mmCIF file of N, CA and C and ligand atoms in Angstrom:
data_model
loop_
_atom_site.group_PDB
_atom_site.id
_atom_site.type_symbol
_atom_site.label_atom_id
_atom_site.label_comp_id
_atom_site.label_asym_id
_atom_site.label_seq_id
_atom_site.Cartn_x
_atom_site.Cartn_y
_atom_site.Cartn_z
ATOM 1 N N MET A 512 88.106 115.691 111.709
ATOM 2 C CA MET A 512 88.057 114.235 111.532
ATOM 3 C C MET A 512 87.309 113.593 112.706
ATOM 4 N N LEU A 513 86.463 112.691 112.394
ATOM 5 C CA LEU A 513 85.788 111.962 113.454
ATOM 6 C C LEU A 513 86.759 110.970 114.088
ATOM 7 N N ALA A 514 86.572 110.725 115.342
ATOM 8 C CA ALA A 514 87.386 109.726 116.028
ATOM 9 C C ALA A 514 86.623 108.396 116.028
ATOM 10 N N GLU A 515 86.711 107.685 117.118
ATOM 11 C CA GLU A 515 85.991 106.418 117.204
ATOM 12 C C GLU A 515 84.633 106.659 117.831
ATOM 13 N N TYR A 516 83.636 106.085 117.262
ATOM 14 C CA TYR A 516 82.298 106.234 117.793
ATOM 15 C C TYR A 516 81.651 104.874 117.951
ATOM 16 N N ASP A 517 80.468 104.919 118.504
ATOM 17 C CA ASP A 517 79.706 103.690 118.654
ATOM 18 C C ASP A 517 78.874 103.451 117.400
ATOM 19 N N TYR A 518 78.948 102.248 116.897
ATOM 20 C CA TYR A 518 78.184 101.862 115.712
ATOM 21 C C TYR A 518 77.060 100.935 116.148
ATOM 22 N N HIS A 519 75.877 101.222 115.633
ATOM 23 C CA HIS A 519 74.714 100.417 116.001
ATOM 24 C C HIS A 519 74.042 99.881 114.754
ATOM 25 N N CYS A 520 73.431 98.717 114.918
ATOM 26 C CA CYS A 520 72.603 98.152 113.856
ATOM 27 C C CYS A 520 71.368 99.040 113.689
ATOM 28 N N PRO A 521 71.047 99.465 112.454
ATOM 29 C CA PRO A 521 69.868 100.314 112.266
ATOM 30 C C PRO A 521 68.550 99.554 112.428
ATOM 31 N N HIS A 522 68.620 98.236 112.524
ATOM 32 C CA HIS A 522 67.396 97.427 112.647
ATOM 33 C C HIS A 522 67.082 97.093 114.098
ATOM 34 N N CYS A 523 68.073 96.570 114.828
ATOM 35 C CA CYS A 523 67.806 96.155 116.215
ATOM 36 C C CYS A 523 68.516 97.033 117.233
ATOM 37 N N ASN A 524 69.310 97.988 116.752
ATOM 38 C CA ASN A 524 70.002 98.935 117.624
ATOM 39 C C ASN A 524 71.135 98.312 118.438
ATOM 40 N N GLN A 525 71.509 97.091 118.114
ATOM 41 C CA GLN A 525 72.612 96.435 118.822
ATOM 42 C C GLN A 525 73.916 97.222 118.618
ATOM 43 N N LEU A 526 74.673 97.404 119.700
ATOM 44 C CA LEU A 526 76.012 97.997 119.600
ATOM 45 C C LEU A 526 76.941 96.977 118.936
ATOM 46 N N LEU A 527 77.637 97.404 117.890
ATOM 47 C CA LEU A 527 78.467 96.474 117.122
ATOM 48 C C LEU A 527 79.947 96.566 117.488
ATOM 49 N N ASN A 528 80.307 97.537 118.340
ATOM 50 C CA ASN A 528 81.716 97.669 118.752
ATOM 51 C C ASN A 528 82.054 96.638 119.820
ATOM 52 N N ALA A 529 83.294 96.175 119.779
ATOM 53 C CA ALA A 529 83.828 95.343 120.854
ATOM 54 C C ALA A 529 85.338 95.438 120.815
ATOM 55 N N ASP A 530 85.953 95.728 121.955
ATOM 56 C CA ASP A 530 87.415 95.708 122.063
ATOM 57 C C ASP A 530 88.115 96.369 120.884
ATOM 58 N N ASN A 531 87.763 97.614 120.615
ATOM 59 C CA ASN A 531 88.459 98.363 119.582
ATOM 60 C C ASN A 531 88.234 97.814 118.168
ATOM 61 N N THR A 532 87.140 97.104 117.974
ATOM 62 C CA THR A 532 86.772 96.653 116.633
ATOM 63 C C THR A 532 85.274 96.853 116.463
ATOM 64 N N VAL A 533 84.821 96.675 115.242
ATOM 65 C CA VAL A 533 83.393 96.646 114.942
ATOM 66 C C VAL A 533 83.150 95.310 114.248
ATOM 67 N N ILE A 534 82.232 94.531 114.785
ATOM 68 C CA ILE A 534 82.094 93.138 114.346
ATOM 69 C C ILE A 534 80.835 92.933 113.502
ATOM 70 N N PHE A 535 81.011 92.228 112.394
ATOM 71 C CA PHE A 535 79.890 91.851 111.524
ATOM 72 C C PHE A 535 80.006 90.379 111.162
ATOM 73 N N LYS A 536 78.876 89.805 110.837
ATOM 74 C CA LYS A 536 78.883 88.533 110.123
ATOM 75 C C LYS A 536 78.984 88.866 108.647
ATOM 76 N N ILE A 537 79.774 88.107 107.901
ATOM 77 C CA ILE A 537 79.841 88.371 106.462
ATOM 78 C C ILE A 537 79.658 87.094 105.668
ATOM 79 N N GLU A 538 79.259 87.303 104.435
ATOM 80 C CA GLU A 538 79.190 86.200 103.494
ATOM 81 C C GLU A 538 79.811 86.675 102.188
ATOM 82 N N LYS A 539 80.738 85.854 101.677
ATOM 83 C CA LYS A 539 81.377 86.175 100.406
ATOM 84 C C LYS A 539 80.496 85.703 99.255
ATOM 85 N N SER A 540 80.827 86.201 98.053
ATOM 86 C CA SER A 540 80.067 85.782 96.870
ATOM 87 C C SER A 540 80.229 84.277 96.611
ATOM 88 N N THR A 541 81.297 83.688 97.139
ATOM 89 C CA THR A 541 81.509 82.251 96.982
ATOM 90 C C THR A 541 80.665 81.440 97.956
ATOM 91 N N GLY A 542 79.973 82.119 98.886
ATOM 92 C CA GLY A 542 79.180 81.397 99.875
ATOM 93 C C GLY A 542 79.911 81.187 101.190
ATOM 94 N N GLU A 543 81.207 81.503 101.234
ATOM 95 C CA GLU A 543 81.953 81.379 102.494
ATOM 96 C C GLU A 543 81.398 82.363 103.509
ATOM 97 N N LYS A 544 81.278 81.916 104.749
ATOM 98 C CA LYS A 544 80.729 82.771 105.805
ATOM 99 C C LYS A 544 81.723 82.894 106.941
ATOM 100 N N GLY A 545 81.643 84.008 107.651
ATOM 101 C CA GLY A 545 82.514 84.176 108.794
ATOM 102 C C GLY A 545 82.205 85.481 109.494
ATOM 103 N N PHE A 546 83.146 85.889 110.311
ATOM 104 C CA PHE A 546 83.017 87.166 111.014
ATOM 105 C C PHE A 546 84.161 88.061 110.582
ATOM 106 N N ILE A 547 83.878 89.358 110.513
ATOM 107 C CA ILE A 547 84.933 90.309 110.175
ATOM 108 C C ILE A 547 84.972 91.379 111.256
ATOM 109 N N ASP A 548 86.169 91.755 111.648
ATOM 110 C CA ASP A 548 86.400 92.842 112.605
ATOM 111 C C ASP A 548 86.951 94.017 111.821
ATOM 112 N N LEU A 549 86.266 95.133 111.872
ATOM 113 C CA LEU A 549 86.744 96.329 111.175
ATOM 114 C C LEU A 549 87.285 97.337 112.168
ATOM 115 N N ASN A 550 88.148 98.213 111.672
ATOM 116 C CA ASN A 550 88.695 99.292 112.486
ATOM 117 C C ASN A 550 87.582 100.307 112.780
ATOM 118 N N PRO A 551 87.383 100.658 114.052
ATOM 119 C CA PRO A 551 86.292 101.590 114.373
ATOM 120 C C PRO A 551 86.572 103.038 113.997
ATOM 121 N N LYS A 552 87.797 103.359 113.589
ATOM 122 C CA LYS A 552 88.092 104.736 113.173
ATOM 123 C C LYS A 552 87.541 104.960 111.774
ATOM 124 N N VAL A 553 86.766 106.028 111.624
ATOM 125 C CA VAL A 553 86.209 106.342 110.315
ATOM 126 C C VAL A 553 87.352 106.640 109.351
ATOM 127 N N GLY A 554 87.351 106.016 108.197
ATOM 128 C CA GLY A 554 88.393 106.259 107.212
ATOM 129 C C GLY A 554 89.580 105.320 107.329
ATOM 130 N N GLU A 555 89.564 104.414 108.307
ATOM 131 C CA GLU A 555 90.612 103.387 108.415
ATOM 132 C C GLU A 555 90.008 102.084 107.909
ATOM 133 N N TYR A 556 90.786 101.325 107.149
ATOM 134 C CA TYR A 556 90.204 100.155 106.480
ATOM 135 C C TYR A 556 90.911 98.846 106.811
ATOM 136 N N SER A 557 91.596 98.806 107.965
ATOM 137 C CA SER A 557 92.203 97.535 108.334
ATOM 138 C C SER A 557 91.111 96.597 108.848
ATOM 139 N N TYR A 558 91.333 95.310 108.732
ATOM 140 C CA TYR A 558 90.321 94.341 109.148
ATOM 141 C C TYR A 558 90.989 93.020 109.512
ATOM 142 N N LYS A 559 90.239 92.207 110.210
ATOM 143 C CA LYS A 559 90.639 90.829 110.483
ATOM 144 C C LYS A 559 89.419 89.977 110.236
ATOM 145 N N CYS A 560 89.584 88.772 109.754
ATOM 146 C CA CYS A 560 88.397 87.932 109.650
ATOM 147 C C CYS A 560 88.653 86.539 110.183
ATOM 148 N N GLU A 561 87.571 85.922 110.584
ATOM 149 C CA GLU A 561 87.604 84.610 111.253
ATOM 150 C C GLU A 561 86.502 83.747 110.664
ATOM 151 N N PRO A 562 86.736 82.640 109.998
ATOM 152 C CA PRO A 562 88.083 82.154 109.656
ATOM 153 C C PRO A 562 88.738 83.080 108.636
ATOM 154 N N ASN A 563 90.050 82.890 108.454
ATOM 155 C CA ASN A 563 90.766 83.757 107.535
ATOM 156 C C ASN A 563 90.250 83.544 106.110
ATOM 157 N N MET A 564 89.954 84.630 105.402
ATOM 158 C CA MET A 564 89.428 84.532 104.048
ATOM 159 C C MET A 564 90.234 85.441 103.145
ATOM 160 N N VAL A 565 90.240 85.100 101.872
ATOM 161 C CA VAL A 565 90.945 85.902 100.880
ATOM 162 C C VAL A 565 89.899 86.637 100.059
ATOM 163 N N PHE A 566 90.091 87.938 99.920
ATOM 164 C CA PHE A 566 89.149 88.754 99.153
ATOM 165 C C PHE A 566 89.834 89.278 97.904
ATOM 166 N N LYS A 567 89.048 89.393 96.858
ATOM 167 C CA LYS A 567 89.574 89.982 95.618
ATOM 168 C C LYS A 567 89.053 91.408 95.509
ATOM 169 N N ASN A 568 89.881 92.289 94.949
ATOM 170 C CA ASN A 568 89.395 93.652 94.707
ATOM 171 C C ASN A 568 88.162 93.596 93.824
ATOM 172 N N GLY A 569 87.151 94.353 94.196
ATOM 173 C CA GLY A 569 85.920 94.378 93.411
ATOM 174 C C GLY A 569 84.883 93.376 93.875
ATOM 175 N N GLU A 570 85.268 92.498 94.783
ATOM 176 C CA GLU A 570 84.334 91.489 95.282
ATOM 177 C C GLU A 570 83.330 92.136 96.245
ATOM 178 N N GLU A 571 82.061 91.807 96.059
ATOM 179 C CA GLU A 571 81.034 92.340 96.966
ATOM 180 C C GLU A 571 80.841 91.381 98.129
ATOM 181 N N MET A 572 80.772 91.931 99.314
ATOM 182 C CA MET A 572 80.528 91.115 100.502
ATOM 183 C C MET A 572 79.174 91.509 101.083
ATOM 184 N N GLU A 573 78.495 90.522 101.624
ATOM 185 C CA GLU A 573 77.247 90.810 102.323
ATOM 186 C C GLU A 573 77.580 90.944 103.805
ATOM 187 N N PHE A 574 77.117 92.016 104.414
ATOM 188 C CA PHE A 574 77.348 92.251 105.841
ATOM 189 C C PHE A 574 76.038 92.042 106.587
ATOM 190 N N PHE A 575 76.126 91.326 107.712
ATOM 191 C CA PHE A 575 74.937 91.062 108.514
ATOM 192 C C PHE A 575 75.180 91.496 109.951
ATOM 193 N N CYS A 576 74.120 91.948 110.593
ATOM 194 C CA CYS A 576 74.205 92.235 112.034
ATOM 195 C C CYS A 576 74.402 90.923 112.773
ATOM 196 N N PRO A 577 75.402 90.835 113.673
ATOM 197 C CA PRO A 577 75.604 89.584 114.411
ATOM 198 C C PRO A 577 74.471 89.285 115.386
ATOM 199 N N ALA A 578 73.667 90.292 115.737
ATOM 200 C CA ALA A 578 72.587 90.064 116.702
ATOM 201 C C ALA A 578 71.285 89.663 116.000
ATOM 202 N N CYS A 579 70.783 90.513 115.089
ATOM 203 C CA CYS A 579 69.473 90.220 114.480
ATOM 204 C C CYS A 579 69.600 89.552 113.117
ATOM 205 N N LYS A 580 70.839 89.426 112.593
ATOM 206 C CA LYS A 580 71.122 88.717 111.339
ATOM 207 C C LYS A 580 70.563 89.400 110.093
ATOM 208 N N VAL A 581 70.073 90.632 110.240
ATOM 209 C CA VAL A 581 69.556 91.344 109.076
ATOM 210 C C VAL A 581 70.721 91.778 108.182
ATOM 211 N N ASN A 582 70.523 91.684 106.868
ATOM 212 C CA ASN A 582 71.513 92.180 105.920
ATOM 213 C C ASN A 582 71.548 93.704 106.018
ATOM 214 N N LEU A 583 72.747 94.256 106.202
ATOM 215 C CA LEU A 583 72.883 95.691 106.459
ATOM 216 C C LEU A 583 73.067 96.517 105.186
ATOM 217 N N LYS A 584 72.838 95.881 104.056
ATOM 218 C CA LYS A 584 72.913 96.591 102.774
ATOM 219 C C LYS A 584 71.961 97.784 102.788
ATOM 220 N N SER A 585 72.453 98.938 102.330
ATOM 221 C CA SER A 585 71.611 100.130 102.268
ATOM 222 C C SER A 585 70.571 99.975 101.158
ATOM 223 N N GLU A 586 69.340 100.353 101.429
ATOM 224 C CA GLU A 586 68.315 100.302 100.377
ATOM 225 C C GLU A 586 68.565 101.365 99.318
ATOM 226 N N LYS A 587 68.962 102.539 99.771
ATOM 227 C CA LYS A 587 69.181 103.640 98.830
ATOM 228 C C LYS A 587 70.453 103.440 98.014
ATOM 229 N N PHE A 588 71.473 102.877 98.647
ATOM 230 C CA PHE A 588 72.784 102.742 98.007
ATOM 231 C C PHE A 588 73.231 101.294 98.193
ATOM 232 N N PRO A 589 72.772 100.394 97.318
ATOM 233 C CA PRO A 589 72.969 98.959 97.565
ATOM 234 C C PRO A 589 74.408 98.472 97.567
ATOM 235 N N LYS A 590 75.345 99.276 97.103
ATOM 236 C CA LYS A 590 76.758 98.857 97.175
ATOM 237 C C LYS A 590 77.368 99.226 98.526
ATOM 238 N N PHE A 591 76.544 99.757 99.424
ATOM 239 C CA PHE A 591 77.041 100.225 100.712
ATOM 240 C C PHE A 591 76.321 99.539 101.868
ATOM 241 N N VAL A 592 77.029 99.477 102.972
ATOM 242 C CA VAL A 592 76.467 99.005 104.232
ATOM 243 C C VAL A 592 76.035 100.238 105.023
ATOM 244 N N GLU A 593 74.855 100.153 105.604
ATOM 245 C CA GLU A 593 74.332 101.292 106.356
ATOM 246 C C GLU A 593 74.338 100.978 107.849
ATOM 247 N N LEU A 594 74.863 101.916 108.631
ATOM 248 C CA LEU A 594 74.907 101.773 110.087
ATOM 249 C C LEU A 594 74.424 103.051 110.729
ATOM 250 N N LEU A 595 74.156 102.960 112.023
ATOM 251 C CA LEU A 595 73.925 104.170 112.800
ATOM 252 C C LEU A 595 75.189 104.459 113.581
ATOM 253 N N LEU A 596 75.643 105.697 113.506
ATOM 254 C CA LEU A 596 76.820 106.122 114.244
ATOM 255 C C LEU A 596 76.313 107.014 115.365
ATOM 256 N N ARG A 597 76.509 106.555 116.584
ATOM 257 C CA ARG A 597 75.966 107.307 117.721
ATOM 258 C C ARG A 597 77.031 108.214 118.303
ATOM 259 N N VAL A 598 76.735 109.485 118.351
ATOM 260 C CA VAL A 598 77.683 110.480 118.846
ATOM 261 C C VAL A 598 77.383 110.791 120.309
ATOM 262 N N SER A 599 76.107 110.855 120.652
ATOM 263 C CA SER A 599 75.701 111.046 122.038
ATOM 264 C C SER A 599 74.339 110.380 122.167
ATOM 265 N N SER A 600 73.766 110.427 123.356
ATOM 266 C CA SER A 600 72.518 109.686 123.540
ATOM 267 C C SER A 600 71.402 110.230 122.656
ATOM 268 N N SER A 601 71.497 111.494 122.274
ATOM 269 C CA SER A 601 70.419 112.055 121.466
ATOM 270 C C SER A 601 70.807 112.295 120.012
ATOM 271 N N VAL A 602 72.071 112.152 119.682
ATOM 272 C CA VAL A 602 72.525 112.470 118.324
ATOM 273 C C VAL A 602 73.073 111.224 117.654
ATOM 274 N N HIS A 603 72.508 110.878 116.519
ATOM 275 C CA HIS A 603 73.139 109.832 115.725
ATOM 276 C C HIS A 603 73.052 110.178 114.254
ATOM 277 N N PHE A 604 74.030 109.679 113.510
ATOM 278 C CA PHE A 604 74.137 109.936 112.083
ATOM 279 C C PHE A 604 74.025 108.620 111.347
ATOM 280 N N GLU A 605 73.719 108.750 110.055
ATOM 281 C CA GLU A 605 73.742 107.583 109.189
ATOM 282 C C GLU A 605 75.157 107.463 108.635
ATOM 283 N N MET A 606 75.657 106.264 108.614
ATOM 284 C CA MET A 606 76.979 106.053 108.057
ATOM 285 C C MET A 606 76.894 104.993 106.986
ATOM 286 N N LEU A 607 77.603 105.207 105.890
ATOM 287 C CA LEU A 607 77.634 104.247 104.794
ATOM 288 C C LEU A 607 79.080 103.911 104.500
ATOM 289 N N PHE A 608 79.388 102.626 104.363
ATOM 290 C CA PHE A 608 80.713 102.287 103.834
ATOM 291 C C PHE A 608 80.545 101.243 102.750
ATOM 292 N N SER A 609 81.470 101.272 101.798
ATOM 293 C CA SER A 609 81.363 100.380 100.643
ATOM 294 C C SER A 609 81.526 98.940 101.086
ATOM 295 N N ARG A 610 80.711 98.048 100.537
ATOM 296 C CA ARG A 610 80.869 96.620 100.828
ATOM 297 C C ARG A 610 81.576 95.908 99.678
ATOM 298 N N VAL A 611 82.202 96.720 98.807
ATOM 299 C CA VAL A 611 83.007 96.178 97.718
ATOM 300 C C VAL A 611 84.460 96.188 98.177
ATOM 301 N N PHE A 612 85.113 95.029 98.165
ATOM 302 C CA PHE A 612 86.477 94.947 98.677
ATOM 303 C C PHE A 612 87.403 95.821 97.837
ATOM 304 N N GLY A 613 88.238 96.622 98.507
ATOM 305 C CA GLY A 613 89.167 97.507 97.817
ATOM 306 C C GLY A 613 88.581 98.875 97.523
ATOM 307 N N ASP A 614 87.264 99.024 97.687
ATOM 308 C CA ASP A 614 86.608 100.308 97.445
ATOM 309 C C ASP A 614 86.513 101.039 98.775
ATOM 310 N N LYS A 615 87.517 101.874 99.045
ATOM 311 C CA LYS A 615 87.619 102.495 100.376
ATOM 312 C C LYS A 615 86.859 103.800 100.401
ATOM 313 N N ARG A 616 85.563 103.688 100.566
ATOM 314 C CA ARG A 616 84.743 104.901 100.635
ATOM 315 C C ARG A 616 83.783 104.803 101.812
ATOM 316 N N THR A 617 83.751 105.872 102.593
ATOM 317 C CA THR A 617 82.879 105.945 103.756
ATOM 318 C C THR A 617 82.208 107.306 103.763
ATOM 319 N N TYR A 618 80.951 107.323 104.076
ATOM 320 C CA TYR A 618 80.206 108.581 104.150
ATOM 321 C C TYR A 618 79.483 108.652 105.482
ATOM 322 N N VAL A 619 79.584 109.797 106.107
ATOM 323 C CA VAL A 619 78.818 110.045 107.325
ATOM 324 C C VAL A 619 77.837 111.153 106.993
ATOM 325 N N ILE A 620 76.556 110.849 107.109
ATOM 326 C CA ILE A 620 75.530 111.777 106.655
ATOM 327 C C ILE A 620 74.894 112.432 107.871
ATOM 328 N N THR A 621 75.112 113.716 107.989
ATOM 329 C CA THR A 621 74.529 114.465 109.091
ATOM 330 C C THR A 621 73.354 115.269 108.534
ATOM 331 N N GLU A 622 72.722 116.030 109.387
ATOM 332 C CA GLU A 622 71.528 116.745 108.940
ATOM 333 C C GLU A 622 71.801 117.653 107.756
ATOM 334 N N ASP A 623 72.950 118.314 107.770
ATOM 335 C CA ASP A 623 73.161 119.301 106.721
ATOM 336 C C ASP A 623 74.384 119.057 105.849
ATOM 337 N N MET A 624 75.050 117.926 106.033
ATOM 338 C CA MET A 624 76.190 117.672 105.163
ATOM 339 C C MET A 624 76.549 116.202 105.131
ATOM 340 N N THR A 625 77.374 115.848 104.157
ATOM 341 C CA THR A 625 77.911 114.499 104.070
ATOM 342 C C THR A 625 79.417 114.597 104.195
ATOM 343 N N GLU A 626 79.983 113.955 105.210
ATOM 344 C CA GLU A 626 81.433 113.913 105.335
ATOM 345 C C GLU A 626 81.934 112.707 104.573
ATOM 346 N N LYS A 627 83.025 112.892 103.849
ATOM 347 C CA LYS A 627 83.525 111.832 102.981
ATOM 348 C C LYS A 627 84.912 111.414 103.433
ATOM 349 N N TYR A 628 85.162 110.105 103.393
ATOM 350 C CA TYR A 628 86.454 109.553 103.790
ATOM 351 C C TYR A 628 86.875 108.519 102.766
ATOM 352 N N GLY A 629 88.184 108.308 102.671
ATOM 353 C CA GLY A 629 88.662 107.210 101.843
ATOM 354 C C GLY A 629 89.442 107.681 100.639
ATOM 355 N N ASP A 630 89.650 106.753 99.710
ATOM 356 C CA ASP A 630 90.547 106.993 98.589
ATOM 357 C C ASP A 630 89.941 107.875 97.496
ATOM 358 N N ASN A 631 88.679 107.662 97.192
ATOM 359 C CA ASN A 631 88.038 108.397 96.098
ATOM 360 C C ASN A 631 86.765 109.051 96.596
ATOM 361 N N PRO A 632 86.893 109.885 97.624
ATOM 362 C CA PRO A 632 85.667 110.351 98.271
ATOM 363 C C PRO A 632 84.832 111.276 97.410
ATOM 364 N N GLU A 633 85.395 111.771 96.320
ATOM 365 C CA GLU A 633 84.584 112.668 95.488
ATOM 366 C C GLU A 633 83.598 111.902 94.614
ATOM 367 N N ASP A 634 83.869 110.621 94.409
ATOM 368 C CA ASP A 634 82.914 109.812 93.634
ATOM 369 C C ASP A 634 81.696 109.569 94.490
ATOM 370 N N LEU A 635 80.786 110.476 94.454
ATOM 371 C CA LEU A 635 79.653 110.384 95.379
ATOM 372 C C LEU A 635 78.782 109.196 95.061
ATOM 373 N N ILE A 636 78.128 108.720 96.099
ATOM 374 C CA ILE A 636 77.252 107.571 95.984
ATOM 375 C C ILE A 636 76.043 107.906 95.122
HETATM 376 ZN ZN1 ZN B 1212 70.647 94.054 114.278
#
């Protein structure tokens, strides 16, 4: 199992971790905007948001880098957010997590395998 790692924006390389959270700007389908703090442990799905927002299962959220404001939606897998997970200064992996509320799926893609986390990890992207 992976522990906590550093998450970076794949566009501007900004470190997204802060104080045991990973911070994003989000926008709901209703147009509400705010910030969300996610658990930095891979496979943990607790969160806090500011201002407090209510999400419905199945609702898609748009995630943005708080630094460069780019939408972090994966081009290959548009229902997922794509990040860089840095393991060491020379090693980083691609990480995908679902941006659909209630869909607890996370994938860490390394050179030769995909590690799967969450409730239905066999439902491959
Ligand atoms: Zn960025």
